[in-house]
Amino acid sequence: MIRNKHLVGAGSLLLAAALLGACRDSVGPGNGGTIPAGAAVISTNITQDRTLYRDTVYTLRGFVKVANNATLTIQDGTRIEGDYEVLGSSLFVLRGARIRALGTRERPIVFTSSRPVGQRASGDWGGLIIVGNGVINRIPDVVLEGTGTDQTLNPPVVYSGGNNNDDNSGTLRYVRVEYAGYATAQDAELNSLTLAAVGRGTTVEYVQVLRGLDDSFEWFGGAVNGKYLVSYESGDDHFDASEGYVGLNQFMIAYQSGPVVIRPGAGSAAGDAQGIENDGCAPPAQNPQSCPQGQNSQPHTIPVFANFTLIGPGTGTGQESNAGGIGMMLRRGTGGHYINGVVARYPRAAVSLRDENTRTRVTEGDLTVRNLVLAENAIAFQPQTGTTVQFALPLEENAITEAPGTAGSLFARLPATPTGAPDFDWSPAGSSPIASGGLTAFPAALQQRVGTFIAPTPYRGAAAPGGEKWWEGWTYYAVR
């Protein structure tokens, strides 16, 4: 989550207002550019059931909301573009509404920039935001980050007050979100994929985020589960959870080679970008009372992340800031179970455990970090620095292995300068330590919690030795 970095010009929303107000459904140079044949503009809210078809390229113009309990169905192979000329153009799926994005491996659904290939950049458009009826640990009337900057064009979206972690906001399957993350104002960022109070009745699987300016995947409370999640290059955190999120996730990949290319005028990327950044409850400065028990506000953030592969940028890439460059940042009273993972090439530390309330989660049995392989990181656990409480866990006791050699030696193929998604093969190399050493039997309490959704594995990382290359055929890699 970015703080105090994006500074959008004062005229940004006024420009958006002019573009939208001129003629919301017309086509022309003053309203986002010429729309070719086989294309359509969506510039008003969707309040009745609607289907988007693969034979049409759709342009989101402004802040488009699926509302009034409507269902938006998107055919496999459909392309939806955020209008670069209307700042922050985004798709919101509000409480009670649903999205049915039903892509396939051969024909994924793509949300991307309206700019041509070769000109696209992080922050070109806003993102995909889903708001459900799940539970969060902040009160009252908590407004979604990136909304509320204009009462007419971008009114506040409240996501607190829900009470149903089984809520269903629809399905995301074989979906890519590219070049998103525009900041609507200073400290008002849109993530590539925001899941705010989304319930576990929602399906999220085979989803990739590419080169967003803010977080790739962000969960604000709720209990939505996920599988087969990929984040290639991020301007901030790859996976960010907080505010009482208790979902289950298995098979996750994050890859970072260096800073992202940012759209002109969108500000700068985060100075605290991590692989995973999870918090218990961390209220903004302007609303400190929204966490009623501070970092101990309940429900605690206790997700399960299993079989993750986190690859950092290494040294010499300009991402060794005082706040970033860490594989797993767990702080502010968060819990969670982080198992069977790989954390490699982070320039400051593989893991940072911070704050006394976070240590309390360990004592309570609600925070475990175990059966990991670490490689080519500056250090395993970040040591105490300054007045911030920081602590480590015993490596051997938690089956945490520090592997010799480079991150590249762990995998079948990890190119130094990738050019496309097929360049990656996240399967273990022949003699790689990640091919074994996984937690194969969960403790009883954890097993009861994950049920059949997460299965123990004998390997560590996001891919089985000789197993299915589940990321192939639908993911994408490009700089611009």
CSV table of C-alpha atoms in Angstrom, one decimal:
chain,number,residue,atom,x,y,z
A,1,MET,CA,0.0,0.0,0.0
A,2,ILE,CA,1.5,3.3,-1.1
A,3,ARG,CA,1.7,6.2,1.4
A,4,ASN,CA,2.6,9.8,0.5
A,5,LYS,CA,4.0,9.1,-2.9
A,6,HIS,CA,1.5,9.7,-5.7
A,7,LEU,CA,0.9,13.4,-6.2
A,8,VAL,CA,-1.8,13.9,-8.9
A,9,GLY,CA,-2.2,17.4,-10.4
A,10,ALA,CA,-5.1,19.4,-9.1
A,11,GLY,CA,-6.7,19.4,-12.5
A,12,SER,CA,-6.9,15.6,-12.9
A,13,LEU,CA,-10.4,15.1,-11.7
A,14,LEU,CA,-11.5,18.3,-13.4
A,15,LEU,CA,-10.2,16.9,-16.7
A,16,ALA,CA,-12.0,13.7,-16.0
A,17,ALA,CA,-15.2,15.7,-15.3
A,18,ALA,CA,-14.9,17.6,-18.5
A,19,LEU,CA,-14.3,14.4,-20.5
A,20,LEU,CA,-17.2,12.6,-18.9
A,21,GLY,CA,-19.6,15.5,-18.8
A,22,ALA,CA,-19.2,16.4,-22.5
A,23,CYS,CA,-21.2,13.4,-23.7
A,24,ARG,CA,-21.0,10.2,-21.6
A,25,ASP,CA,-21.8,7.7,-24.4
A,26,SER,CA,-20.5,9.6,-27.5
A,27,VAL,CA,-17.3,9.0,-29.4
A,28,GLY,CA,-14.8,11.7,-30.2
A,29,PRO,CA,-11.4,13.2,-29.5
A,30,GLY,CA,-12.7,15.0,-26.5
A,31,ASN,CA,-14.2,11.9,-25.0
A,32,GLY,CA,-11.3,9.4,-24.9
A,33,GLY,CA,-10.5,9.1,-28.6
A,34,THR,CA,-12.0,7.3,-31.6
A,35,ILE,CA,-13.5,3.9,-31.0
A,36,PRO,CA,-13.0,1.5,-33.9
A,37,ALA,CA,-15.5,-0.9,-35.3
A,38,GLY,CA,-16.0,-4.0,-33.1
A,39,ALA,CA,-15.6,-1.8,-30.0
A,40,ALA,CA,-17.9,-0.3,-27.4
A,41,VAL,CA,-17.6,2.3,-24.6
A,42,ILE,CA,-18.9,1.6,-21.1
A,43,SER,CA,-19.2,5.0,-19.3
A,44,THR,CA,-22.3,4.6,-17.1
A,45,ASN,CA,-23.1,2.3,-14.3
A,46,ILE,CA,-24.3,-1.2,-15.0
A,47,THR,CA,-27.5,-1.7,-13.0
A,48,GLN,CA,-29.1,-4.6,-14.9
A,49,ASP,CA,-27.6,-7.9,-15.9
A,50,ARG,CA,-25.3,-7.6,-18.8
A,51,THR,CA,-22.9,-9.7,-20.8
A,52,LEU,CA,-19.7,-8.6,-22.5
A,53,TYR,CA,-18.7,-10.6,-25.6
A,54,ARG,CA,-15.3,-11.7,-27.0
A,55,ASP,CA,-16.0,-10.2,-30.4
A,56,THR,CA,-16.0,-6.6,-29.0
A,57,VAL,CA,-13.3,-4.6,-27.3
A,58,TYR,CA,-14.8,-2.6,-24.4
A,59,THR,CA,-13.4,0.6,-23.1
A,60,LEU,CA,-14.1,1.6,-19.5
A,61,ARG,CA,-14.5,5.4,-19.5
A,62,GLY,CA,-14.5,6.8,-15.9
A,63,PHE,CA,-15.5,5.0,-12.7
A,64,VAL,CA,-17.9,2.3,-13.9
A,65,LYS,CA,-19.9,0.5,-11.2
A,66,VAL,CA,-21.8,-2.8,-11.3
A,67,ALA,CA,-24.6,-2.1,-8.8
A,68,ASN,CA,-28.2,-2.7,-7.9
A,69,ASN,CA,-27.6,-6.5,-7.5
A,70,ALA,CA,-26.8,-6.8,-11.2
A,71,THR,CA,-24.6,-9.5,-12.6
A,72,LEU,CA,-21.9,-8.7,-15.2
A,73,THR,CA,-21.0,-11.8,-17.2
A,74,ILE,CA,-17.8,-11.6,-19.3
A,75,GLN,CA,-17.2,-14.2,-22.1
A,76,ASP,CA,-13.8,-16.0,-22.3
A,77,GLY,CA,-11.4,-14.1,-24.6
A,78,THR,CA,-13.0,-10.7,-24.0
A,79,ARG,CA,-10.7,-7.6,-23.8
A,80,ILE,CA,-11.6,-4.7,-21.5
A,81,GLU,CA,-9.5,-1.5,-21.7
A,82,GLY,CA,-9.2,1.3,-19.2
A,83,ASP,CA,-9.4,4.6,-21.0
A,84,TYR,CA,-6.0,6.2,-20.6
A,85,GLU,CA,-7.4,9.7,-21.4
A,86,VAL,CA,-10.0,9.6,-18.6
A,87,LEU,CA,-7.9,9.4,-15.5
A,88,GLY,CA,-8.5,6.5,-13.1
A,89,SER,CA,-11.0,4.7,-15.4
A,90,SER,CA,-12.0,1.5,-13.4
A,91,LEU,CA,-14.5,-1.2,-12.9
A,92,PHE,CA,-16.2,-1.6,-9.5
A,93,VAL,CA,-18.4,-4.5,-8.5
A,94,LEU,CA,-20.3,-3.2,-5.6
A,95,ARG,CA,-22.0,-5.0,-2.7
A,96,GLY,CA,-24.8,-7.3,-3.8
A,97,ALA,CA,-23.6,-7.2,-7.4
A,98,ARG,CA,-21.6,-10.0,-9.1
A,99,ILE,CA,-19.0,-10.5,-11.8
A,100,ARG,CA,-18.8,-13.7,-13.8
A,101,ALA,CA,-15.5,-13.4,-15.6
A,102,LEU,CA,-15.2,-16.9,-17.1
A,103,GLY,CA,-12.0,-17.1,-19.0
A,104,THR,CA,-10.2,-20.2,-20.1
A,105,ARG,CA,-6.5,-21.1,-20.5
A,106,GLU,CA,-6.7,-20.7,-24.2
A,107,ARG,CA,-8.8,-17.5,-24.0
A,108,PRO,CA,-8.2,-15.5,-20.9
A,109,ILE,CA,-10.1,-12.4,-20.1
A,110,VAL,CA,-7.8,-9.3,-20.2
A,111,PHE,CA,-8.2,-6.0,-18.4
A,112,THR,CA,-5.5,-3.7,-19.7
A,113,SER,CA,-4.6,-0.2,-20.9
A,114,SER,CA,-6.1,1.5,-23.9
A,115,ARG,CA,-2.7,2.5,-25.1
A,116,PRO,CA,-1.0,0.5,-27.8
A,117,VAL,CA,1.5,-2.2,-27.1
A,118,GLY,CA,4.9,-0.6,-26.6
A,119,GLN,CA,3.5,2.5,-25.0
A,120,ARG,CA,1.7,1.1,-22.0
A,121,ALA,CA,2.9,1.9,-18.5
A,122,SER,CA,2.0,1.2,-14.9
A,123,GLY,CA,-0.9,3.5,-13.7
A,124,ASP,CA,-2.4,3.9,-17.1
A,125,TRP,CA,-5.9,3.1,-15.7
A,126,GLY,CA,-7.5,2.4,-12.3
A,127,GLY,CA,-8.1,-1.3,-11.8
A,128,LEU,CA,-10.7,-4.0,-10.9
A,129,ILE,CA,-12.4,-3.5,-7.5
A,130,ILE,CA,-14.8,-5.9,-5.9
A,131,VAL,CA,-16.7,-5.0,-2.7
A,132,GLY,CA,-18.5,-7.7,-0.7
A,133,ASN,CA,-20.5,-8.2,2.5
A,134,GLY,CA,-17.6,-9.8,4.4
A,135,VAL,CA,-16.3,-8.9,7.8
A,136,ILE,CA,-13.5,-6.4,8.4
A,137,ASN,CA,-11.9,-5.1,11.7
A,138,ARG,CA,-12.3,-1.4,11.1
A,139,ILE,CA,-15.3,0.8,12.0
A,140,PRO,CA,-17.5,2.7,11.0
A,141,ASP,CA,-18.1,3.8,7.4
A,142,VAL,CA,-14.7,2.9,6.1
A,143,VAL,CA,-14.2,4.3,2.7
A,144,LEU,CA,-12.3,2.3,0.0
A,145,GLU,CA,-8.9,3.7,-0.8
A,146,GLY,CA,-9.0,5.6,-4.1
A,147,THR,CA,-12.6,6.6,-3.9
A,148,GLY,CA,-14.3,9.7,-2.5
A,149,THR,CA,-12.2,12.1,-4.4
A,150,ASP,CA,-15.2,13.6,-6.1
A,151,GLN,CA,-18.8,13.4,-4.9
A,152,THR,CA,-20.2,13.1,-8.4
A,153,LEU,CA,-17.5,11.3,-10.5
A,154,ASN,CA,-15.9,9.2,-7.8
A,155,PRO,CA,-18.1,9.2,-4.7
A,156,PRO,CA,-16.9,7.3,-1.6
A,157,VAL,CA,-17.4,3.5,-1.6
A,158,VAL,CA,-18.0,2.1,1.9
A,159,TYR,CA,-16.9,-1.5,2.5
A,160,SER,CA,-17.2,-1.8,6.3
A,161,GLY,CA,-20.2,-3.1,8.2
A,162,GLY,CA,-20.6,-6.5,6.5
A,163,ASN,CA,-21.4,-9.6,8.5
A,164,ASN,CA,-21.2,-12.5,6.0
A,165,ASN,CA,-17.9,-14.1,5.2
A,166,ASP,CA,-19.7,-16.6,3.0
A,167,ASP,CA,-20.9,-13.9,0.7
A,168,ASN,CA,-20.6,-14.5,-3.1
A,169,SER,CA,-19.4,-11.7,-5.4
A,170,GLY,CA,-19.0,-14.0,-8.4
A,171,THR,CA,-16.1,-15.6,-10.2
A,172,LEU,CA,-12.7,-14.5,-11.6
A,173,ARG,CA,-11.2,-17.4,-13.6
A,174,TYR,CA,-8.4,-17.0,-16.1
A,175,VAL,CA,-8.2,-13.3,-15.8
A,176,ARG,CA,-5.3,-10.8,-16.4
A,177,VAL,CA,-5.2,-7.3,-15.0
A,178,GLU,CA,-2.4,-5.2,-16.7
A,179,TYR,CA,-0.9,-1.7,-16.2
A,180,ALA,CA,-3.4,-0.6,-13.6
A,181,GLY,CA,-3.0,1.3,-10.3
A,182,TYR,CA,-3.7,5.0,-11.0
A,183,ALA,CA,-3.9,7.2,-8.0
A,184,THR,CA,-7.0,9.4,-8.0
A,185,ALA,CA,-5.4,11.8,-5.6
A,186,GLN,CA,-2.5,11.9,-3.1
A,187,ASP,CA,-2.7,8.8,-0.8
A,188,ALA,CA,-5.8,7.6,-2.8
A,189,GLU,CA,-4.4,4.7,-4.8
A,190,LEU,CA,-6.3,2.1,-6.7
A,191,ASN,CA,-4.8,-1.4,-6.7
A,192,SER,CA,-4.8,-3.6,-9.7
A,193,LEU,CA,-7.1,-6.1,-8.0
A,194,THR,CA,-8.9,-5.0,-4.8
A,195,LEU,CA,-10.9,-7.5,-2.8
A,196,ALA,CA,-12.7,-5.5,-0.1
A,197,ALA,CA,-14.7,-7.5,2.4
A,198,VAL,CA,-15.2,-10.2,-0.2
A,199,GLY,CA,-16.6,-13.5,1.0
A,200,ARG,CA,-15.5,-17.1,0.5
A,201,GLY,CA,-18.5,-17.8,-1.7
A,202,THR,CA,-16.5,-15.9,-4.4
A,203,THR,CA,-14.2,-17.9,-6.7
A,204,VAL,CA,-10.8,-16.4,-7.6
A,205,GLU,CA,-8.4,-18.7,-9.5
A,206,TYR,CA,-6.0,-18.3,-12.4
A,207,VAL,CA,-5.6,-14.6,-12.0
A,208,GLN,CA,-2.5,-12.6,-13.1
A,209,VAL,CA,-1.6,-9.0,-12.4
A,210,LEU,CA,1.1,-7.4,-14.6
A,211,ARG,CA,2.9,-4.1,-13.8
A,212,GLY,CA,0.4,-2.3,-11.6
A,213,LEU,CA,1.5,0.9,-10.0
A,214,ASP,CA,0.1,0.0,-6.5
A,215,ASP,CA,-0.4,-3.4,-5.0
A,216,SER,CA,-1.1,-6.3,-7.3
A,217,PHE,CA,-3.5,-8.2,-5.1
A,218,GLU,CA,-5.0,-6.5,-2.0
A,219,TRP,CA,-7.4,-8.0,0.5
A,220,PHE,CA,-9.2,-5.7,2.9
A,221,GLY,CA,-10.8,-8.1,5.4
A,222,GLY,CA,-13.3,-10.7,4.2
A,223,ALA,CA,-12.6,-14.4,3.6
A,224,VAL,CA,-12.3,-14.9,-0.2
A,225,ASN,CA,-10.1,-17.8,-1.1
A,226,GLY,CA,-7.7,-18.0,-4.1
A,227,LYS,CA,-5.6,-20.4,-6.1
A,228,TYR,CA,-3.1,-20.0,-8.9
A,229,LEU,CA,-2.3,-16.3,-8.5
A,230,VAL,CA,0.5,-14.6,-10.4
A,231,SER,CA,2.0,-11.1,-10.0
A,232,TYR,CA,4.7,-10.1,-12.5
A,233,GLU,CA,6.4,-6.8,-11.7
A,234,SER,CA,4.7,-4.5,-9.2
A,235,GLY,CA,5.1,-0.8,-8.3
A,236,ASP,CA,4.2,-1.8,-4.7
A,237,ASP,CA,3.5,-5.1,-2.9
A,238,HIS,CA,2.6,-8.2,-4.8
A,239,PHE,CA,0.3,-9.6,-2.1
A,240,ASP,CA,-1.1,-7.3,0.6
A,241,ALA,CA,-3.7,-8.4,3.2
A,242,SER,CA,-5.0,-6.6,6.3
A,243,GLU,CA,-8.1,-5.6,8.3
A,244,GLY,CA,-9.1,-9.1,9.4
A,245,TYR,CA,-8.6,-11.0,6.2
A,246,VAL,CA,-8.9,-14.8,6.9
A,247,GLY,CA,-8.9,-16.3,3.4
A,248,LEU,CA,-7.0,-19.3,2.1
A,249,ASN,CA,-4.6,-19.1,-0.8
A,250,GLN,CA,-2.4,-21.7,-2.5
A,251,PHE,CA,-0.1,-21.6,-5.5
A,252,MET,CA,1.1,-18.0,-5.7
A,253,ILE,CA,3.9,-16.5,-7.8
A,254,ALA,CA,5.5,-13.1,-7.5
A,255,TYR,CA,8.4,-11.9,-9.7
A,256,GLN,CA,10.2,-8.6,-9.6
A,257,SER,CA,13.2,-7.6,-11.7
A,258,GLY,CA,13.4,-3.9,-10.9
A,259,PRO,CA,11.3,-0.7,-10.9
A,260,VAL,CA,8.2,-0.5,-13.2
A,261,VAL,CA,7.8,2.0,-16.0
A,262,ILE,CA,5.2,4.6,-14.8
A,263,ARG,CA,2.8,6.7,-16.8
A,264,PRO,CA,3.8,10.4,-16.9
A,265,GLY,CA,2.2,12.4,-14.2
A,266,ALA,CA,1.2,9.4,-12.1
A,267,GLY,CA,3.9,10.0,-9.5
A,268,SER,CA,6.4,7.4,-8.3
A,269,ALA,CA,6.3,3.8,-7.2
A,270,ALA,CA,6.3,2.8,-3.6
A,271,GLY,CA,9.3,3.1,-1.4
A,272,ASP,CA,8.3,0.1,0.6
A,273,ALA,CA,7.5,-2.6,-2.0
A,274,GLN,CA,7.5,-6.1,-0.6
A,275,GLY,CA,6.6,-9.6,-1.8
A,276,ILE,CA,4.0,-10.1,0.9
A,277,GLU,CA,2.9,-7.3,3.2
A,278,ASN,CA,0.3,-8.2,5.8
A,279,ASP,CA,-1.0,-6.1,8.6
A,280,GLY,CA,-3.5,-6.6,11.5
A,281,CYS,CA,-5.2,-3.2,11.6
A,282,ALA,CA,-3.4,-0.1,10.5
A,283,PRO,CA,-5.7,3.0,10.4
A,284,PRO,CA,-4.8,6.0,8.3
A,285,ALA,CA,-3.6,9.1,10.1
A,286,GLN,CA,-6.9,10.9,9.4
A,287,ASN,CA,-9.0,8.2,11.0
A,288,PRO,CA,-7.0,6.6,13.9
A,289,GLN,CA,-10.2,5.5,15.7
A,290,SER,CA,-11.3,3.2,12.9
A,291,CYS,CA,-9.2,0.3,14.5
A,292,PRO,CA,-11.2,0.1,17.8
A,293,GLN,CA,-8.5,-2.0,19.6
A,294,GLY,CA,-5.6,-0.8,17.6
A,295,GLN,CA,-3.4,-3.6,16.2
A,296,ASN,CA,-5.4,-6.1,18.2
A,297,SER,CA,-8.7,-5.2,16.6
A,298,GLN,CA,-10.7,-8.3,15.7
A,299,PRO,CA,-11.1,-10.4,13.7
A,300,HIS,CA,-7.3,-10.7,13.5
A,301,THR,CA,-5.8,-10.9,10.0
A,302,ILE,CA,-5.0,-14.7,9.8
A,303,PRO,CA,-4.8,-15.8,6.2
A,304,VAL,CA,-3.2,-19.0,5.0
A,305,PHE,CA,-0.6,-18.6,2.2
A,306,ALA,CA,0.7,-22.0,1.0
A,307,ASN,CA,3.0,-22.9,-1.9
A,308,PHE,CA,4.2,-19.4,-2.8
A,309,THR,CA,7.2,-18.4,-4.8
A,310,LEU,CA,8.5,-14.9,-4.2
A,311,ILE,CA,11.4,-13.6,-6.3
A,312,GLY,CA,12.7,-10.2,-5.5
A,313,PRO,CA,14.7,-7.7,-7.6
A,314,GLY,CA,18.1,-8.4,-6.1
A,315,THR,CA,20.7,-5.7,-5.4
A,316,GLY,CA,21.6,-2.9,-7.7
A,317,THR,CA,18.1,-2.3,-9.0
A,318,GLY,CA,17.2,0.8,-6.9
A,319,GLN,CA,14.8,-1.2,-4.6
A,320,GLU,CA,16.9,-1.4,-1.5
A,321,SER,CA,15.1,1.4,0.3
A,322,ASN,CA,14.9,1.7,4.1
A,323,ALA,CA,11.3,0.4,4.0
A,324,GLY,CA,11.1,-2.0,1.0
A,325,GLY,CA,13.1,-4.9,-0.4
A,326,ILE,CA,11.7,-7.6,1.9
A,327,GLY,CA,10.1,-10.8,0.9
A,328,MET,CA,7.6,-11.2,3.7
A,329,MET,CA,6.6,-8.2,5.9
A,330,LEU,CA,4.4,-9.4,8.7
A,331,ARG,CA,3.5,-6.6,11.2
A,332,ARG,CA,0.9,-4.6,13.2
A,333,GLY,CA,-0.6,-7.6,14.9
A,334,THR,CA,-1.1,-9.8,11.9
A,335,GLY,CA,-1.2,-13.5,12.1
A,336,GLY,CA,-1.4,-16.1,9.3
A,337,HIS,CA,0.1,-19.4,8.3
A,338,TYR,CA,2.8,-19.2,5.7
A,339,ILE,CA,4.0,-22.6,4.6
A,340,ASN,CA,5.8,-24.5,1.8
A,341,GLY,CA,7.1,-21.3,0.2
A,342,VAL,CA,10.2,-20.0,-1.5
A,343,VAL,CA,11.6,-16.5,-0.8
A,344,ALA,CA,14.6,-15.5,-2.9
A,345,ARG,CA,16.7,-12.5,-4.0
A,346,TYR,CA,15.4,-9.9,-1.6
A,347,PRO,CA,18.0,-7.1,-1.0
A,348,ARG,CA,17.1,-6.4,2.7
A,349,ALA,CA,15.7,-9.6,4.2
A,350,ALA,CA,13.6,-12.6,3.4
A,351,VAL,CA,11.3,-12.1,6.3
A,352,SER,CA,10.5,-9.2,8.7
A,353,LEU,CA,8.4,-9.9,11.8
A,354,ARG,CA,7.5,-6.7,13.5
A,355,ASP,CA,5.7,-5.4,16.5
A,356,GLU,CA,4.9,-6.9,19.9
A,357,ASN,CA,1.3,-7.6,18.8
A,358,THR,CA,2.6,-9.7,15.9
A,359,ARG,CA,4.7,-11.7,18.4
A,360,THR,CA,1.5,-12.3,20.4
A,361,ARG,CA,0.0,-14.0,17.4
A,362,VAL,CA,3.0,-16.5,17.4
A,363,THR,CA,2.3,-17.2,21.1
A,364,GLU,CA,-1.4,-17.8,20.4
A,365,GLY,CA,-0.6,-20.2,17.6
A,366,ASP,CA,-2.1,-17.9,15.0
A,367,LEU,CA,1.2,-17.1,13.2
A,368,THR,CA,3.5,-19.7,11.7
A,369,VAL,CA,6.2,-19.4,9.1
A,370,ARG,CA,7.6,-22.8,8.2
A,371,ASN,CA,8.9,-25.2,5.6
A,372,LEU,CA,10.4,-22.4,3.5
A,373,VAL,CA,13.5,-22.3,1.2
A,374,LEU,CA,15.4,-19.0,1.3
A,375,ALA,CA,18.0,-18.2,-1.3
A,376,GLU,CA,20.1,-15.2,-2.3
A,377,ASN,CA,18.5,-12.9,0.3
A,378,ALA,CA,20.5,-10.3,2.3
A,379,ILE,CA,19.5,-12.1,5.5
A,380,ALA,CA,16.9,-14.6,6.6
A,381,PHE,CA,15.1,-12.5,9.3
A,382,GLN,CA,15.5,-8.8,9.6
A,383,PRO,CA,17.2,-7.9,12.9
A,384,GLN,CA,16.1,-5.3,15.4
A,385,THR,CA,16.6,-1.8,14.0
A,386,GLY,CA,15.8,1.4,15.9
A,387,THR,CA,12.9,1.2,18.3
A,388,THR,CA,10.6,-1.0,16.2
A,389,VAL,CA,10.2,-4.5,17.8
A,390,GLN,CA,11.5,-7.1,15.4
A,391,PHE,CA,12.1,-10.8,16.1
A,392,ALA,CA,13.1,-14.0,14.4
A,393,LEU,CA,12.0,-17.6,14.4
A,394,PRO,CA,14.4,-20.6,14.8
A,395,LEU,CA,15.2,-21.9,11.3
A,396,GLU,CA,15.7,-25.6,12.0
A,397,GLU,CA,12.7,-25.8,14.3
A,398,ASN,CA,10.5,-24.4,11.6
A,399,ALA,CA,12.1,-26.3,8.7
A,400,ILE,CA,13.4,-23.2,7.1
A,401,THR,CA,16.3,-23.9,4.7
A,402,GLU,CA,18.9,-21.4,3.5
A,403,ALA,CA,19.9,-22.7,0.2
A,404,PRO,CA,23.3,-22.1,-1.3
A,405,GLY,CA,23.6,-20.7,-4.8
A,406,THR,CA,21.4,-18.4,-6.8
A,407,ALA,CA,17.6,-18.1,-7.1
A,408,GLY,CA,17.9,-19.3,-10.6
A,409,SER,CA,19.4,-22.6,-9.6
A,410,LEU,CA,16.2,-23.5,-7.8
A,411,PHE,CA,14.0,-23.5,-10.8
A,412,ALA,CA,13.9,-25.2,-14.2
A,413,ARG,CA,14.0,-21.8,-15.9
A,414,LEU,CA,14.3,-18.4,-14.4
A,415,PRO,CA,15.8,-16.0,-17.0
A,416,ALA,CA,17.8,-13.0,-16.0
A,417,THR,CA,16.0,-10.8,-18.5
A,418,PRO,CA,12.6,-12.5,-19.4
A,419,THR,CA,10.8,-11.5,-22.5
A,420,GLY,CA,7.6,-13.4,-22.2
A,421,ALA,CA,5.6,-15.6,-19.8
A,422,PRO,CA,6.8,-18.9,-21.6
A,423,ASP,CA,10.4,-17.9,-20.5
A,424,PHE,CA,9.5,-18.9,-16.9
A,425,ASP,CA,9.4,-22.5,-15.7
A,426,TRP,CA,8.7,-22.5,-12.0
A,427,SER,CA,9.1,-26.2,-11.7
A,428,PRO,CA,12.0,-27.3,-9.4
A,429,ALA,CA,15.3,-27.9,-11.1
A,430,GLY,CA,16.6,-31.5,-11.0
A,431,SER,CA,18.5,-31.3,-7.7
A,432,SER,CA,16.7,-28.3,-6.3
A,433,PRO,CA,16.0,-28.3,-2.5
A,434,ILE,CA,12.5,-27.0,-3.3
A,435,ALA,CA,11.6,-30.3,-4.8
A,436,SER,CA,11.3,-31.7,-1.2
A,437,GLY,CA,11.0,-30.6,2.4
A,438,GLY,CA,7.3,-29.5,2.2
A,439,LEU,CA,4.9,-29.8,5.2
A,440,THR,CA,3.0,-33.0,4.3
A,441,ALA,CA,0.8,-33.2,7.4
A,442,PHE,CA,-0.9,-30.1,8.7
A,443,PRO,CA,-1.4,-29.7,12.5
A,444,ALA,CA,-5.0,-30.6,13.4
A,445,ALA,CA,-6.2,-27.0,13.9
A,446,LEU,CA,-4.8,-25.9,10.6
A,447,GLN,CA,-6.2,-28.9,8.8
A,448,GLN,CA,-9.6,-28.2,10.2
A,449,ARG,CA,-9.4,-24.7,9.0
A,450,VAL,CA,-8.2,-25.3,5.4
A,451,GLY,CA,-10.4,-28.4,4.9
A,452,THR,CA,-10.0,-29.7,1.4
A,453,PHE,CA,-9.2,-26.3,-0.2
A,454,ILE,CA,-5.4,-26.5,0.6
A,455,ALA,CA,-3.6,-29.8,0.4
A,456,PRO,CA,-0.2,-30.4,2.0
A,457,THR,CA,2.6,-31.0,-0.5
A,458,PRO,CA,6.0,-32.7,-0.3
A,459,TYR,CA,7.6,-29.9,-2.2
A,460,ARG,CA,8.0,-26.1,-1.6
A,461,GLY,CA,7.1,-23.4,-3.9
A,462,ALA,CA,4.3,-22.9,-6.4
A,463,ALA,CA,5.0,-25.9,-8.7
A,464,ALA,CA,5.3,-29.6,-8.3
A,465,PRO,CA,8.3,-31.5,-9.7
A,466,GLY,CA,7.2,-32.9,-13.0
A,467,GLY,CA,3.7,-31.5,-12.4
A,468,GLU,CA,1.3,-29.3,-14.4
A,469,LYS,CA,2.8,-26.0,-15.4
A,470,TRP,CA,-0.4,-24.3,-14.4
A,471,TRP,CA,0.8,-20.7,-15.3
A,472,GLU,CA,1.4,-21.6,-19.0
A,473,GLY,CA,-0.9,-20.6,-21.8
A,474,TRP,CA,-2.7,-17.7,-20.2
A,475,THR,CA,-0.2,-15.5,-18.4
A,476,TYR,CA,1.8,-12.7,-20.1
A,477,TYR,CA,5.0,-10.9,-19.6
A,478,ALA,CA,6.0,-7.6,-21.2
A,479,VAL,CA,7.6,-4.3,-20.1
A,480,ARG,CA,5.2,-2.0,-22.1
